[in-house]
One Martini backbone bead per residue (centre of mass of N, CA, C, O) as a GRO file, in nm:
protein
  256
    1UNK     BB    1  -1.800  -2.687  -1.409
    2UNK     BB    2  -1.461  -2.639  -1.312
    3UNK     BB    3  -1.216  -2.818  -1.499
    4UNK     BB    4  -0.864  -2.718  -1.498
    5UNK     BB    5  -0.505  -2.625  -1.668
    6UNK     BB    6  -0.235  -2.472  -1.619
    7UNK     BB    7   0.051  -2.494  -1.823
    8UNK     BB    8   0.355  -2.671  -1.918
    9UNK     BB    9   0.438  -2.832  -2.238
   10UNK     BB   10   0.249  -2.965  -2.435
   11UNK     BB   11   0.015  -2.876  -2.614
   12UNK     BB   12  -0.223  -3.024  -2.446
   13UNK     BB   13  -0.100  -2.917  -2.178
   14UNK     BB   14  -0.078  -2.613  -2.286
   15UNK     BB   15  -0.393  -2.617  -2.287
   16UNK     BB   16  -0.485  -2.648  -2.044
   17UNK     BB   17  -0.300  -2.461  -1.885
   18UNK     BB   18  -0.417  -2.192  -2.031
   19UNK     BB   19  -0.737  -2.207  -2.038
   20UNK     BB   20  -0.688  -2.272  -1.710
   21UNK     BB   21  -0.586  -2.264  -1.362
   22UNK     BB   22  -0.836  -2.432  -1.288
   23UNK     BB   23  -0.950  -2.691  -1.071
   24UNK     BB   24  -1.297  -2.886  -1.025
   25UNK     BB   25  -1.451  -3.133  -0.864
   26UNK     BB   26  -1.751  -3.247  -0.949
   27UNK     BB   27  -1.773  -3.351  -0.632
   28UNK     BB   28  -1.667  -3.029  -0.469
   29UNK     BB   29  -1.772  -2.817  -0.634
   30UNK     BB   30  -1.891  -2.454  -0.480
   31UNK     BB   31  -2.107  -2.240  -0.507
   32UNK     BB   32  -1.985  -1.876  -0.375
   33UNK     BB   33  -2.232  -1.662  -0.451
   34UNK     BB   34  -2.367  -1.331  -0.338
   35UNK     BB   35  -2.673  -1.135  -0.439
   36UNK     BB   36  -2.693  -0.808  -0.362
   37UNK     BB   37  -2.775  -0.551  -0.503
   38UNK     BB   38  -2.597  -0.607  -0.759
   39UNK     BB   39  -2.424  -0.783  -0.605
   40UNK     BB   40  -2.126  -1.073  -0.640
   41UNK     BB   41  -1.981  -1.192  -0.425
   42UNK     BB   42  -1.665  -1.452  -0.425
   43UNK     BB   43  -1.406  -1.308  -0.234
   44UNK     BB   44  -1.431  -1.304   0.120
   45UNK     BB   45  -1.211  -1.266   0.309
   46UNK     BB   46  -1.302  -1.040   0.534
   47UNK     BB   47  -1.470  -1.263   0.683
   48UNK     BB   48  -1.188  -1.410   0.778
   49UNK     BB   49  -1.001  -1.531   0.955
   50UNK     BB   50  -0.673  -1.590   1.023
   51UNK     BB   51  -0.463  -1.832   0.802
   52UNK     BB   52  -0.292  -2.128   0.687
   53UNK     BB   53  -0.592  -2.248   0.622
   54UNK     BB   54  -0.811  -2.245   0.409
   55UNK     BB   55  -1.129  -2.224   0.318
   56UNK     BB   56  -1.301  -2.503   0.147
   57UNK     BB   57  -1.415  -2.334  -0.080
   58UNK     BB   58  -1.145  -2.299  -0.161
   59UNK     BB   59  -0.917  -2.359  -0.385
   60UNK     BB   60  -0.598  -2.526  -0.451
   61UNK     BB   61  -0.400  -2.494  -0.725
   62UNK     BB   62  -0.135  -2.759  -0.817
   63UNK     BB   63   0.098  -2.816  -1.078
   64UNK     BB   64   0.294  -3.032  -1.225
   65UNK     BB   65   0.607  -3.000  -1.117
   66UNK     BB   66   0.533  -2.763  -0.926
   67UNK     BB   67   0.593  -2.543  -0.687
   68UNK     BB   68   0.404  -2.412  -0.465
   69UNK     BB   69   0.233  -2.200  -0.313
   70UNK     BB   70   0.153  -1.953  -0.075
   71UNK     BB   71  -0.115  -1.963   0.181
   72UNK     BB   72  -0.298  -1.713   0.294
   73UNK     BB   73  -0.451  -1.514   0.600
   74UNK     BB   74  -0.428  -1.183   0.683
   75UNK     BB   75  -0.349  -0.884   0.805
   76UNK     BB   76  -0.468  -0.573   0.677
   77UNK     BB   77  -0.585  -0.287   0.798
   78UNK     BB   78  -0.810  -0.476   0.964
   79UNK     BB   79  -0.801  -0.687   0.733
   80UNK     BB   80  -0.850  -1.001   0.549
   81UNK     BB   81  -0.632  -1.147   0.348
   82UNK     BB   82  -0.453  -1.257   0.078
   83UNK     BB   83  -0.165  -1.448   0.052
   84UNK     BB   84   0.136  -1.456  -0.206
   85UNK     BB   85   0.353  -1.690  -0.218
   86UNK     BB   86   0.618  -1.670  -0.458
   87UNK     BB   87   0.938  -1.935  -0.540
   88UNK     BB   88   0.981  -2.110  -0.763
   89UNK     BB   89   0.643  -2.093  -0.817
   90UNK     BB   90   0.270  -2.221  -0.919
   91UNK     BB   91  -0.037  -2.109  -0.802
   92UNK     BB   92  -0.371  -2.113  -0.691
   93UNK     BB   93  -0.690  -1.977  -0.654
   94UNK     BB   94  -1.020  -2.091  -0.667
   95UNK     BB   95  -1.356  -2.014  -0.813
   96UNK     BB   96  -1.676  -2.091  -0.878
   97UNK     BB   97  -1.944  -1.956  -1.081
   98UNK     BB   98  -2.236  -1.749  -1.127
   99UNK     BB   99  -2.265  -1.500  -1.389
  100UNK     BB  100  -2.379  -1.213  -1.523
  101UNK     BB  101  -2.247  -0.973  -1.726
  102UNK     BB  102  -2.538  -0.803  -1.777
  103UNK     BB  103  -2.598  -0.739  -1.472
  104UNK     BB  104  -2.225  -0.801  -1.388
  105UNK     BB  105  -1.972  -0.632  -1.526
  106UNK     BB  106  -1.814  -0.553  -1.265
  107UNK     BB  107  -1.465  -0.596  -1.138
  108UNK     BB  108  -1.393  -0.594  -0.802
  109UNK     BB  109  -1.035  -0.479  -0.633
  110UNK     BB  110  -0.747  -0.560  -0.463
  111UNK     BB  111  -0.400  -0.500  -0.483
  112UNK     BB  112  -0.042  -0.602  -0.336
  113UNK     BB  113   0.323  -0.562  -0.434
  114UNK     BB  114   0.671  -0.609  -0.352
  115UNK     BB  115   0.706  -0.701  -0.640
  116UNK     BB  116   0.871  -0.742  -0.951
  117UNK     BB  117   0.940  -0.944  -1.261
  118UNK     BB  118   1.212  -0.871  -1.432
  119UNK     BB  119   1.207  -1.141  -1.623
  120UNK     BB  120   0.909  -1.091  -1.706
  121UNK     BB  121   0.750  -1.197  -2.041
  122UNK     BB  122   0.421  -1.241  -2.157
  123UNK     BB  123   0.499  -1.320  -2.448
  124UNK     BB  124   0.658  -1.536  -2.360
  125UNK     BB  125   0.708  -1.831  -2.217
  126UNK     BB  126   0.970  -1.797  -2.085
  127UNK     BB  127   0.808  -1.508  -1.937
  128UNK     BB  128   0.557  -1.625  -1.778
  129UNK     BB  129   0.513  -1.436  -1.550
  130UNK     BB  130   0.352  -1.277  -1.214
  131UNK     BB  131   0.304  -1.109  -0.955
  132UNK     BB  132  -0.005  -1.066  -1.062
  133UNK     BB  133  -0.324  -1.245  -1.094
  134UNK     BB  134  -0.638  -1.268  -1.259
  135UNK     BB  135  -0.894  -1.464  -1.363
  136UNK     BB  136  -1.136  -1.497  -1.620
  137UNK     BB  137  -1.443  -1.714  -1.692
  138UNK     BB  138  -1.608  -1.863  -1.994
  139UNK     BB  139  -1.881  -2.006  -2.133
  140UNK     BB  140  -1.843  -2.088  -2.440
  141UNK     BB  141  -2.002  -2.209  -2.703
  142UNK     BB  142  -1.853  -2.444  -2.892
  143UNK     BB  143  -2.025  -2.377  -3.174
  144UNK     BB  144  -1.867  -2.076  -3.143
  145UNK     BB  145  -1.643  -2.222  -3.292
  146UNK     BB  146  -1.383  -2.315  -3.438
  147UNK     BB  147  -1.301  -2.607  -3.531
  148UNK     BB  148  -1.020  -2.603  -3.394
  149UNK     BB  149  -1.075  -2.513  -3.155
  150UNK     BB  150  -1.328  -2.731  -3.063
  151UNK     BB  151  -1.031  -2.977  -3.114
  152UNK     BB  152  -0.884  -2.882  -2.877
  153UNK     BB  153  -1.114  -2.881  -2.629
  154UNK     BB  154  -1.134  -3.196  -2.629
  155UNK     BB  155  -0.855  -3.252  -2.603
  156UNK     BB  156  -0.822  -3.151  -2.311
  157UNK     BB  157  -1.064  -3.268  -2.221
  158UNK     BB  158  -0.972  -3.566  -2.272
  159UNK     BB  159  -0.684  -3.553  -2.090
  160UNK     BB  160  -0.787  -3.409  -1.814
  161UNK     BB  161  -1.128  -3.519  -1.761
  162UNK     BB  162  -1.186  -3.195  -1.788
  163UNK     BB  163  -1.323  -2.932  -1.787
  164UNK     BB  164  -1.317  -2.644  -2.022
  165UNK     BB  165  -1.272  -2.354  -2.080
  166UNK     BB  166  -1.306  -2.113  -2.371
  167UNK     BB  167  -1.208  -1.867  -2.197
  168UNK     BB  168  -1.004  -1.565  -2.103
  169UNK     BB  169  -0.916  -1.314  -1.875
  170UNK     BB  170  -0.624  -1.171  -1.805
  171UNK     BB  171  -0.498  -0.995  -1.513
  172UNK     BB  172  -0.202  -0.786  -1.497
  173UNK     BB  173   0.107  -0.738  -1.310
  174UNK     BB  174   0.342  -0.592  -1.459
  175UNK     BB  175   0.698  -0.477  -1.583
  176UNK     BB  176   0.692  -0.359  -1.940
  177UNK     BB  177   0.426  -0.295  -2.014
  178UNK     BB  178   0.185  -0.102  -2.055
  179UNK     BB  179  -0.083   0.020  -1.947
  180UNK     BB  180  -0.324  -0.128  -2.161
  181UNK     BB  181  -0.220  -0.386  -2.256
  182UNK     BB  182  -0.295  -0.644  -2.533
  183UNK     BB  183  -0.247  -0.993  -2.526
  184UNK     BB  184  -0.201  -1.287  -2.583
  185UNK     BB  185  -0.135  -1.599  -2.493
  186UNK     BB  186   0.144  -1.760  -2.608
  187UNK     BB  187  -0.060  -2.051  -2.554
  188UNK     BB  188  -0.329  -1.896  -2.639
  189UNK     BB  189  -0.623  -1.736  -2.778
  190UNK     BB  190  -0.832  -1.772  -2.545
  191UNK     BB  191  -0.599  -1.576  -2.371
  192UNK     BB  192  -0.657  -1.243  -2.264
  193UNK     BB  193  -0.393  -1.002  -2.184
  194UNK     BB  194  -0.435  -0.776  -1.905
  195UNK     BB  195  -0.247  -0.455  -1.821
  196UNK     BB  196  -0.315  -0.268  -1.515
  197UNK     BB  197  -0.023  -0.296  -1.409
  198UNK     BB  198   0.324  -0.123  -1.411
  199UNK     BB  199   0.560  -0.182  -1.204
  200UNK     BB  200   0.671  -0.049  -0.884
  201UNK     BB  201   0.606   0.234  -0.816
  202UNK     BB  202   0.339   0.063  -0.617
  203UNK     BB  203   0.486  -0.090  -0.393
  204UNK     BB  204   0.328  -0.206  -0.171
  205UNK     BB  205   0.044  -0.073  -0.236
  206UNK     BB  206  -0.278  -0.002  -0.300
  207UNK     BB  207  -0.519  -0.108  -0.522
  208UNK     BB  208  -0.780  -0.019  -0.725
  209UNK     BB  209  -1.031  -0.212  -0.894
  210UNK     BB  210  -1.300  -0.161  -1.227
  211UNK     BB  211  -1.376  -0.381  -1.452
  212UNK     BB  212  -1.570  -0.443  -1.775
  213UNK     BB  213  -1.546  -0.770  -1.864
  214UNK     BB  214  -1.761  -0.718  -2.086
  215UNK     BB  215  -1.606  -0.540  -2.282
  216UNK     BB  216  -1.345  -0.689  -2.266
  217UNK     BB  217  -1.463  -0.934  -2.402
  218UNK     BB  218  -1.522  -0.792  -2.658
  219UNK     BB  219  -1.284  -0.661  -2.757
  220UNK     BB  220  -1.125  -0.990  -2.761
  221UNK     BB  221  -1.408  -1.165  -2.907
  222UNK     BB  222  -1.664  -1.013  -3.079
  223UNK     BB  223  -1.830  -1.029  -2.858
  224UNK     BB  224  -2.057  -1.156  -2.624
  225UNK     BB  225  -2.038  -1.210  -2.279
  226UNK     BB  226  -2.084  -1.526  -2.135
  227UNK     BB  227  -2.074  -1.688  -1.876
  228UNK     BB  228  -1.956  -1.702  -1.591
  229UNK     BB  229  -1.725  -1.951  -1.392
  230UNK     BB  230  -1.459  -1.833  -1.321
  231UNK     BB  231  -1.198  -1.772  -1.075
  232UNK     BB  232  -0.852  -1.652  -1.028
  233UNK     BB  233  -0.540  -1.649  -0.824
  234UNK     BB  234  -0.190  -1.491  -0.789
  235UNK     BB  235   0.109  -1.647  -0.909
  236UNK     BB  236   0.434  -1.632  -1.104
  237UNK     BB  237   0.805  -1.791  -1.083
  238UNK     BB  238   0.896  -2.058  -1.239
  239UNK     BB  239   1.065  -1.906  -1.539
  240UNK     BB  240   1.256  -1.695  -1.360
  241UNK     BB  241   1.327  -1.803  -1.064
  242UNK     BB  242   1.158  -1.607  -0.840
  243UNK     BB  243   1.005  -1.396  -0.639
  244UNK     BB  244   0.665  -1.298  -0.490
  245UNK     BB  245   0.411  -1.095  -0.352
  246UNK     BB  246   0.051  -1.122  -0.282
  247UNK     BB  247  -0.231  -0.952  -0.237
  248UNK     BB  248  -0.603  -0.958  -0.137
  249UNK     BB  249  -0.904  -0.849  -0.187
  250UNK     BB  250  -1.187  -0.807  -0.244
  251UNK     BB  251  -1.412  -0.989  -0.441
  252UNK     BB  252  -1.656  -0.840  -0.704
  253UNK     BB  253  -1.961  -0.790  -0.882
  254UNK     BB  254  -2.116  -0.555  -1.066
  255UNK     BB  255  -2.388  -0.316  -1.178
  256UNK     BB  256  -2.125  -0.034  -1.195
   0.00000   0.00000   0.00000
């Protein structure tokens, strides 16, 4: 189960927040993945009517002292997507899972943004806002973490109550990293920003996305990539205290 946080404060706040963005109750969290024909669906928005109470297997986590964000299903090109709003505000959505990235390597999803974060500059924590974002979870075994890292998680893990994952790749659409710019998340080693998408040029389109996130993660973290636990979705824009709207359609794992 993932149980984490990701945002900011003390080390060791801002270590449970930046290494998770969302938190699972071991009581509560519902693993949502249906693997057909080497595809496994994890986000079919598509499935659900509009709502602006989303269906209970996703989960809405939002972070202490920190207003949250808006979240609906909503009607775009005849199909149900998420939207969120965030205003000087940041939450997520979050979904645990197991997929097996030797399987299913391909991590397919579209995505369409009103507008970028004009101040937001992610290699910052002053700056670290995002008009759109999905991070990936990898369950990395401690014993492969050197002394200190595996420290730090234990750390997290102990002050936060729940486990904590130990890596993440975050895809996001930035503002002014150039597309295909990657580094470390200002806030820990353990997450790396990739931006595949940067600046205005396509606000309002939608734009479809299909990375291989075993290649990103070995990439990322110079091993093979080890079982996926969970992705979540969203936007961020506590730290600029901007606006910007994000949808999302289906997001699935594919094996090629």
């Amino acid at each position: 189960m993932i149980n984490a946080r990701f945002k900011r404060r003390r080390f060791s706040a801002a270590l449970i927040a930046r290494i998770a963005l969302f938190a699972f109750s071991t009581l509560s969290a519902v693993a949502f993945s249906v693997a057909t024909g080497g595809t496994q669906a994890t986000m079919t928005f598509s499935a659900y009517a509009p709502t602006s109470s989303l269906p209970t297997n996703f989960r809405i986590i939002t972070l202490p002292n920190i207003k949250p964000n808006q979240f609906s299903l909503v009607t775009d090109r005849q199909l149900t997507v998420l939207q969120v709003r965030s205003n000087d505000s940041a939450s997520s959505v979050g979904l645990n899972i197991e997929v097996d990235p030797k399987q299913t390597p391909m991590l397919g999803w579209r995505w369409k943004i009103d507008r970028t974060i004009q101040s937001a500059d992610t290699t910052l924590k002053s700056g670290d806002d995002y008009a759109a974002r999905l991070y990936v979870f990898f369950d990395v075994p401690l014993e492969k973490l050197s002394f200190v890292e595996r420290s730090k998680i234990r750390i997290a893990r102990l002050v936060s109550g729940n486990d904590v994952p130990t890596a993440a790749l975050c895809y996001v659409w930035g503002n002014r990293a150039p597309i295909g710019t990657r580094h470390w998340s200002p806030y820990t080693s353990r997450v790396q920003i990739v931006t595949l998408q940067s600046g205005a040029t396509h606000a309002n389109q939608w734009v479809d996305e299909k990375h291989d996130v075993a290649a990103d993660f070995r990439a990322a973290f110079g091993t093979s990539a080890p079982k996926i636990m969970g992705i979540a979705v969203g936007n961020d824009t506590d730290q600029t205290h901007e606006a910007a709207t994000v949808w999302f359609g289906d997001i699935g794992f594919y094996a090629n």
